[in-house]
Amino acid sequence: ETGVTQTPRHLVMGMTNKKSLKCEQHLGHNAMYWYKQSAKKPLELMFVYSLEERVENNSVPSRFSPECPNSSHLFLHLHTLQPEDSALYLCASSQEADVPNADTQYFGPGTRLTVL
Amino acid sequence: AQSVAQPEDQVNVAEGNPLTVKCTYSVSGNPYLFWYVQYPNRGLQFLLKYITGDNLVKGSYGFEAEFNKSQTSFHLKKPSALVSDSALYFCAVSLYSSASKIIFGSGTRLSIRP
C-alpha cells in the first residue's frame, strides 16, 4: 500500500501527552480525510479537507486538531486525550470531495492509538 | 438522514460455497452504495459501487452486489468463497456522489474455513 501512508503505525500515549499522526498520499488527489475506527462501530468520519481547506468537521472534540499544509499531507494533532479515544485512525484520499464519480476513497493502513 | 445497517457481525462460510454479506440502507432519495474490504493490518480497499443502471454490480476479486430498491438492500455476494476472502467488509451509502457524504456501516467479519 504505497498510495496512502500513515505514521506511526502504533502509538501509545498518556492523557497529558501531545502527539501527532501523519498521513501522506502519493496519488495526486485533492481531498483527504480522517476516520476513527472502533470495534463493532460504524466508521466515523472526523474531518474532510478539499484543496487544503476544511469542508467537514463532524462535531469532533477540540482535543483533535487537523492540519493540511498541502494536498499531499494531512496531520492529526492530539492533546489531552481520553482512554475512549483509543481506536484505529484511518486516513483516506480521493480525487475530489464533491465531484461525481470521484467518490472512491483510498485508505492508508491506519495508526493504532492507545490512550492510557 | 441516511443510514446503513449490516445486521451480521460475523459470517462463516466453507471454502467453495457461495457467500452473502448483507447490507440494508435508508436514504431519502436515490442512493449511491459501496462495498469496501479491510484485510488485517490494512486500510479499507474499494470493492464496488452502485450509482445507477444495472442492479447487479460486479467488482474486484470476483465479488458482486445486487441493488434491490424495494427491499432497500445491497447484499454482497460471491459464487465460490476462498480462504483469502476472510476479512472485514464494510457497506456504505451516500445520497450524493461525494466521498465527504458517505456513511459507513459497522462492518461484517467474513471467515472462510478450508
mmCIF file with all atom_site columns, N, CA and C in Angstrom, chain B residues 1-40:
data_model
loop_
_atom_site.group_PDB
_atom_site.id
_atom_site.type_symbol
_atom_site.label_atom_id
_atom_site.label_alt_id
_atom_site.label_comp_id
_atom_site.label_asym_id
_atom_site.label_entity_id
_atom_site.label_seq_id
_atom_site.pdbx_PDB_ins_code
_atom_site.Cartn_x
_atom_site.Cartn_y
_atom_site.Cartn_z
_atom_site.occupancy
_atom_site.B_iso_or_equiv
_atom_site.pdbx_formal_charge
_atom_site.auth_seq_id
_atom_site.auth_comp_id
_atom_site.auth_asym_id
_atom_site.auth_atom_id
_atom_site.pdbx_PDB_model_num
ATOM 1   N N  . ALA B 1 1  ? -32.384 11.621  7.287  1.00 0.00 ? 1  ALA B N  1
ATOM 2   C CA . ALA B 1 1  ? -30.984 11.259  7.498  1.00 0.00 ? 1  ALA B CA 1
ATOM 3   C C  . ALA B 1 1  ? -30.707 9.893   6.879  1.00 0.00 ? 1  ALA B C  1
ATOM 4   N N  . GLN B 1 2  ? -29.534 9.744   6.361  1.00 0.00 ? 2  GLN B N  1
ATOM 5   C CA . GLN B 1 2  ? -29.192 8.474   5.734  1.00 0.00 ? 2  GLN B CA 1
ATOM 6   C C  . GLN B 1 2  ? -28.508 7.558   6.728  1.00 0.00 ? 2  GLN B C  1
ATOM 7   N N  . SER B 1 3  ? -28.666 6.265   6.555  1.00 0.00 ? 3  SER B N  1
ATOM 8   C CA . SER B 1 3  ? -28.047 5.298   7.442  1.00 0.00 ? 3  SER B CA 1
ATOM 9   C C  . SER B 1 3  ? -27.833 3.991   6.697  1.00 0.00 ? 3  SER B C  1
ATOM 10  N N  . VAL B 1 4  ? -26.965 3.173   7.233  1.00 0.00 ? 4  VAL B N  1
ATOM 11  C CA . VAL B 1 4  ? -26.707 1.856   6.645  1.00 0.00 ? 4  VAL B CA 1
ATOM 12  C C  . VAL B 1 4  ? -26.564 0.854   7.778  1.00 0.00 ? 4  VAL B C  1
ATOM 13  N N  . ALA B 1 5  ? -27.090 -0.347  7.573  1.00 0.00 ? 5  ALA B N  1
ATOM 14  C CA . ALA B 1 5  ? -27.051 -1.381  8.592  1.00 0.00 ? 5  ALA B CA 1
ATOM 15  C C  . ALA B 1 5  ? -26.471 -2.669  8.029  1.00 0.00 ? 5  ALA B C  1
ATOM 16  N N  . GLN B 1 6  ? -25.572 -3.250  8.784  1.00 0.00 ? 6  GLN B N  1
ATOM 17  C CA . GLN B 1 6  ? -25.053 -4.576  8.462  1.00 0.00 ? 6  GLN B CA 1
ATOM 18  C C  . GLN B 1 6  ? -25.469 -5.472  9.625  1.00 0.00 ? 6  GLN B C  1
ATOM 19  N N  . PRO B 1 7  ? -26.499 -6.283  9.428  1.00 0.00 ? 7  PRO B N  1
ATOM 20  C CA . PRO B 1 7  ? -27.125 -6.990  10.549 1.00 0.00 ? 7  PRO B CA 1
ATOM 21  C C  . PRO B 1 7  ? -26.280 -8.113  11.153 1.00 0.00 ? 7  PRO B C  1
ATOM 22  N N  . GLU B 1 8  ? -25.263 -8.549  10.445 1.00 0.00 ? 8  GLU B N  1
ATOM 23  C CA . GLU B 1 8  ? -24.445 -9.663  10.945 1.00 0.00 ? 8  GLU B CA 1
ATOM 24  C C  . GLU B 1 8  ? -23.049 -9.179  11.318 1.00 0.00 ? 8  GLU B C  1
ATOM 25  N N  . ASP B 1 9  ? -22.637 -9.427  12.564 1.00 0.00 ? 9  ASP B N  1
ATOM 26  C CA . ASP B 1 9  ? -21.267 -9.094  12.954 1.00 0.00 ? 9  ASP B CA 1
ATOM 27  C C  . ASP B 1 9  ? -20.280 -10.042 12.287 1.00 0.00 ? 9  ASP B C  1
ATOM 28  N N  . GLN B 1 10 ? -20.711 -11.305 12.108 1.00 0.00 ? 10 GLN B N  1
ATOM 29  C CA . GLN B 1 10 ? -19.800 -12.326 11.575 1.00 0.00 ? 10 GLN B CA 1
ATOM 30  C C  . GLN B 1 10 ? -20.567 -13.276 10.657 1.00 0.00 ? 10 GLN B C  1
ATOM 31  N N  . VAL B 1 11 ? -19.903 -13.652 9.573  1.00 0.00 ? 11 VAL B N  1
ATOM 32  C CA . VAL B 1 11 ? -20.444 -14.655 8.645  1.00 0.00 ? 11 VAL B CA 1
ATOM 33  C C  . VAL B 1 11 ? -19.382 -15.730 8.442  1.00 0.00 ? 11 VAL B C  1
ATOM 34  N N  . ASN B 1 12 ? -19.775 -16.975 8.619  1.00 0.00 ? 12 ASN B N  1
ATOM 35  C CA . ASN B 1 12 ? -18.840 -18.102 8.450  1.00 0.00 ? 12 ASN B CA 1
ATOM 36  C C  . ASN B 1 12 ? -19.292 -18.959 7.270  1.00 0.00 ? 12 ASN B C  1
ATOM 37  N N  . VAL B 1 13 ? -18.353 -19.227 6.372  1.00 0.00 ? 13 VAL B N  1
ATOM 38  C CA . VAL B 1 13 ? -18.667 -19.988 5.161  1.00 0.00 ? 13 VAL B CA 1
ATOM 39  C C  . VAL B 1 13 ? -17.532 -20.969 4.882  1.00 0.00 ? 13 VAL B C  1
ATOM 40  N N  . ALA B 1 14 ? -17.871 -22.132 4.371  1.00 0.00 ? 14 ALA B N  1
ATOM 41  C CA . ALA B 1 14 ? -16.842 -23.090 3.963  1.00 0.00 ? 14 ALA B CA 1
ATOM 42  C C  . ALA B 1 14 ? -16.294 -22.710 2.589  1.00 0.00 ? 14 ALA B C  1
ATOM 43  N N  . GLU B 1 15 ? -15.020 -22.945 2.405  1.00 0.00 ? 15 GLU B N  1
ATOM 44  C CA . GLU B 1 15 ? -14.389 -22.632 1.123  1.00 0.00 ? 15 GLU B CA 1
ATOM 45  C C  . GLU B 1 15 ? -15.105 -23.365 -0.011 1.00 0.00 ? 15 GLU B C  1
ATOM 46  N N  . GLY B 1 16 ? -15.328 -22.648 -1.098 1.00 0.00 ? 16 GLY B N  1
ATOM 47  C CA . GLY B 1 16 ? -16.015 -23.230 -2.244 1.00 0.00 ? 16 GLY B CA 1
ATOM 48  C C  . GLY B 1 16 ? -17.512 -23.002 -2.244 1.00 0.00 ? 16 GLY B C  1
ATOM 49  N N  . ASN B 1 17 ? -18.062 -22.658 -1.103 1.00 0.00 ? 17 ASN B N  1
ATOM 50  C CA . ASN B 1 17 ? -19.501 -22.373 -1.017 1.00 0.00 ? 17 ASN B CA 1
ATOM 51  C C  . ASN B 1 17 ? -19.786 -20.922 -1.387 1.00 0.00 ? 17 ASN B C  1
ATOM 52  N N  . PRO B 1 18 ? -21.013 -20.638 -1.794 1.00 0.00 ? 18 PRO B N  1
ATOM 53  C CA . PRO B 1 18 ? -21.364 -19.233 -2.059 1.00 0.00 ? 18 PRO B CA 1
ATOM 54  C C  . PRO B 1 18 ? -21.451 -18.454 -0.750 1.00 0.00 ? 18 PRO B C  1
ATOM 55  N N  . LEU B 1 19 ? -21.185 -17.163 -0.844 1.00 0.00 ? 19 LEU B N  1
ATOM 56  C CA . LEU B 1 19 ? -21.276 -16.324 0.337  1.00 0.00 ? 19 LEU B CA 1
ATOM 57  C C  . LEU B 1 19 ? -22.149 -15.113 0.067  1.00 0.00 ? 19 LEU B C  1
ATOM 58  N N  . THR B 1 20 ? -22.787 -14.642 1.133  1.00 0.00 ? 20 THR B N  1
ATOM 59  C CA . THR B 1 20 ? -23.579 -13.412 1.086  1.00 0.00 ? 20 THR B CA 1
ATOM 60  C C  . THR B 1 20 ? -23.302 -12.613 2.345  1.00 0.00 ? 20 THR B C  1
ATOM 61  N N  . VAL B 1 21 ? -23.009 -11.334 2.173  1.00 0.00 ? 21 VAL B N  1
ATOM 62  C CA . VAL B 1 21 ? -22.867 -10.403 3.288  1.00 0.00 ? 21 VAL B CA 1
ATOM 63  C C  . VAL B 1 21 ? -23.957 -9.351  3.117  1.00 0.00 ? 21 VAL B C  1
ATOM 64  N N  . LYS B 1 22 ? -24.782 -9.202  4.139  1.00 0.00 ? 22 LYS B N  1
ATOM 65  C CA . LYS B 1 22 ? -25.990 -8.391  3.999  1.00 0.00 ? 22 LYS B CA 1
ATOM 66  C C  . LYS B 1 22 ? -25.770 -6.918  4.348  1.00 0.00 ? 22 LYS B C  1
ATOM 67  N N  . CYS B 1 23 ? -26.535 -6.079  3.632  1.00 0.00 ? 23 CYS B N  1
ATOM 68  C CA . CYS B 1 23 ? -26.495 -4.648  3.890  1.00 0.00 ? 23 CYS B CA 1
ATOM 69  C C  . CYS B 1 23 ? -27.854 -4.060  3.543  1.00 0.00 ? 23 CYS B C  1
ATOM 70  N N  . THR B 1 24 ? -28.403 -3.264  4.433  1.00 0.00 ? 24 THR B N  1
ATOM 71  C CA . THR B 1 24 ? -29.620 -2.512  4.133  1.00 0.00 ? 24 THR B CA 1
ATOM 72  C C  . THR B 1 24 ? -29.347 -1.039  4.395  1.00 0.00 ? 24 THR B C  1
ATOM 73  N N  . TYR B 1 25 ? -30.097 -0.186  3.730  1.00 0.00 ? 25 TYR B N  1
ATOM 74  C CA . TYR B 1 25 ? -29.812 1.239   3.818  1.00 0.00 ? 25 TYR B CA 1
ATOM 75  C C  . TYR B 1 25 ? -31.099 2.027   3.970  1.00 0.00 ? 25 TYR B C  1
ATOM 76  N N  . SER B 1 26 ? -30.930 3.271   4.355  1.00 0.00 ? 26 SER B N  1
ATOM 77  C CA . SER B 1 26 ? -32.063 4.180   4.444  1.00 0.00 ? 26 SER B CA 1
ATOM 78  C C  . SER B 1 26 ? -31.601 5.558   3.996  1.00 0.00 ? 26 SER B C  1
ATOM 79  N N  . VAL B 1 27 ? -32.186 6.028   2.886  1.00 0.00 ? 27 VAL B N  1
ATOM 80  C CA . VAL B 1 27 ? -31.920 7.385   2.411  1.00 0.00 ? 27 VAL B CA 1
ATOM 81  C C  . VAL B 1 27 ? -33.224 7.969   1.902  1.00 0.00 ? 27 VAL B C  1
ATOM 82  N N  . SER B 1 28 ? -33.266 9.253   1.780  1.00 0.00 ? 28 SER B N  1
ATOM 83  C CA . SER B 1 28 ? -34.489 9.921   1.342  1.00 0.00 ? 28 SER B CA 1
ATOM 84  C C  . SER B 1 28 ? -34.550 10.115  -0.157 1.00 0.00 ? 28 SER B C  1
ATOM 85  N N  . GLY B 1 29 ? -33.537 9.729   -0.881 1.00 0.00 ? 29 GLY B N  1
ATOM 86  C CA . GLY B 1 29 ? -33.531 9.869   -2.331 1.00 0.00 ? 29 GLY B CA 1
ATOM 87  C C  . GLY B 1 29 ? -32.867 8.670   -2.974 1.00 0.00 ? 29 GLY B C  1
ATOM 88  N N  . ASN B 1 30 ? -32.276 8.873   -4.130 1.00 0.00 ? 30 ASN B N  1
ATOM 89  C CA . ASN B 1 30 ? -31.579 7.773   -4.808 1.00 0.00 ? 30 ASN B CA 1
ATOM 90  C C  . ASN B 1 30 ? -30.198 7.578   -4.200 1.00 0.00 ? 30 ASN B C  1
ATOM 91  N N  . PRO B 1 31 ? -29.908 6.355   -3.773 1.00 0.00 ? 31 PRO B N  1
ATOM 92  C CA . PRO B 1 31 ? -28.646 6.136   -3.063 1.00 0.00 ? 31 PRO B CA 1
ATOM 93  C C  . PRO B 1 31 ? -27.480 5.830   -3.993 1.00 0.00 ? 31 PRO B C  1
ATOM 94  N N  . TYR B 1 32 ? -26.301 6.172   -3.525 1.00 0.00 ? 32 TYR B N  1
ATOM 95  C CA . TYR B 1 32 ? -25.056 5.634   -4.059 1.00 0.00 ? 32 TYR B CA 1
ATOM 96  C C  . TYR B 1 32 ? -24.569 4.626   -3.010 1.00 0.00 ? 32 TYR B C  1
ATOM 97  N N  . LEU B 1 33 ? -24.240 3.431   -3.433 1.00 0.00 ? 33 LEU B N  1
ATOM 98  C CA . LEU B 1 33 ? -23.918 2.347   -2.497 1.00 0.00 ? 33 LEU B CA 1
ATOM 99  C C  . LEU B 1 33 ? -22.543 1.780   -2.801 1.00 0.00 ? 33 LEU B C  1
ATOM 100 N N  . PHE B 1 34 ? -21.837 1.404   -1.757 1.00 0.00 ? 34 PHE B N  1
ATOM 101 C CA . PHE B 1 34 ? -20.442 0.973   -1.880 1.00 0.00 ? 34 PHE B CA 1
ATOM 102 C C  . PHE B 1 34 ? -20.184 -0.241  -0.998 1.00 0.00 ? 34 PHE B C  1
ATOM 103 N N  . TRP B 1 35 ? -19.217 -1.037  -1.392 1.00 0.00 ? 35 TRP B N  1
ATOM 104 C CA . TRP B 1 35 ? -18.619 -2.042  -0.537 1.00 0.00 ? 35 TRP B CA 1
ATOM 105 C C  . TRP B 1 35 ? -17.113 -1.840  -0.507 1.00 0.00 ? 35 TRP B C  1
ATOM 106 N N  . TYR B 1 36 ? -16.576 -1.886  0.727  1.00 0.00 ? 36 TYR B N  1
ATOM 107 C CA . TYR B 1 36 ? -15.140 -1.830  0.947  1.00 0.00 ? 36 TYR B CA 1
ATOM 108 C C  . TYR B 1 36 ? -14.735 -3.067  1.753  1.00 0.00 ? 36 TYR B C  1
ATOM 109 N N  . VAL B 1 37 ? -13.478 -3.488  1.598  1.00 0.00 ? 37 VAL B N  1
ATOM 110 C CA . VAL B 1 37 ? -12.949 -4.629  2.354  1.00 0.00 ? 37 VAL B CA 1
ATOM 111 C C  . VAL B 1 37 ? -11.695 -4.190  3.104  1.00 0.00 ? 37 VAL B C  1
ATOM 112 N N  . GLN B 1 38 ? -11.551 -4.734  4.308  1.00 0.00 ? 38 GLN B N  1
ATOM 113 C CA . GLN B 1 38 ? -10.359 -4.421  5.110  1.00 0.00 ? 38 GLN B CA 1
ATOM 114 C C  . GLN B 1 38 ? -9.687  -5.723  5.524  1.00 0.00 ? 38 GLN B C  1
ATOM 115 N N  . TYR B 1 39 ? -8.491  -5.953  5.010  1.00 0.00 ? 39 TYR B N  1
ATOM 116 C CA . TYR B 1 39 ? -7.701  -7.109  5.414  1.00 0.00 ? 39 TYR B CA 1
ATOM 117 C C  . TYR B 1 39 ? -6.921  -6.755  6.676  1.00 0.00 ? 39 TYR B C  1
ATOM 118 N N  . PRO B 1 40 ? -6.484  -7.751  7.429  1.00 0.00 ? 40 PRO B N  1
ATOM 119 C CA . PRO B 1 40 ? -5.774  -7.485  8.695  1.00 0.00 ? 40 PRO B CA 1
ATOM 120 C C  . PRO B 1 40 ? -4.601  -6.522  8.506  1.00 0.00 ? 40 PRO B C  1
#
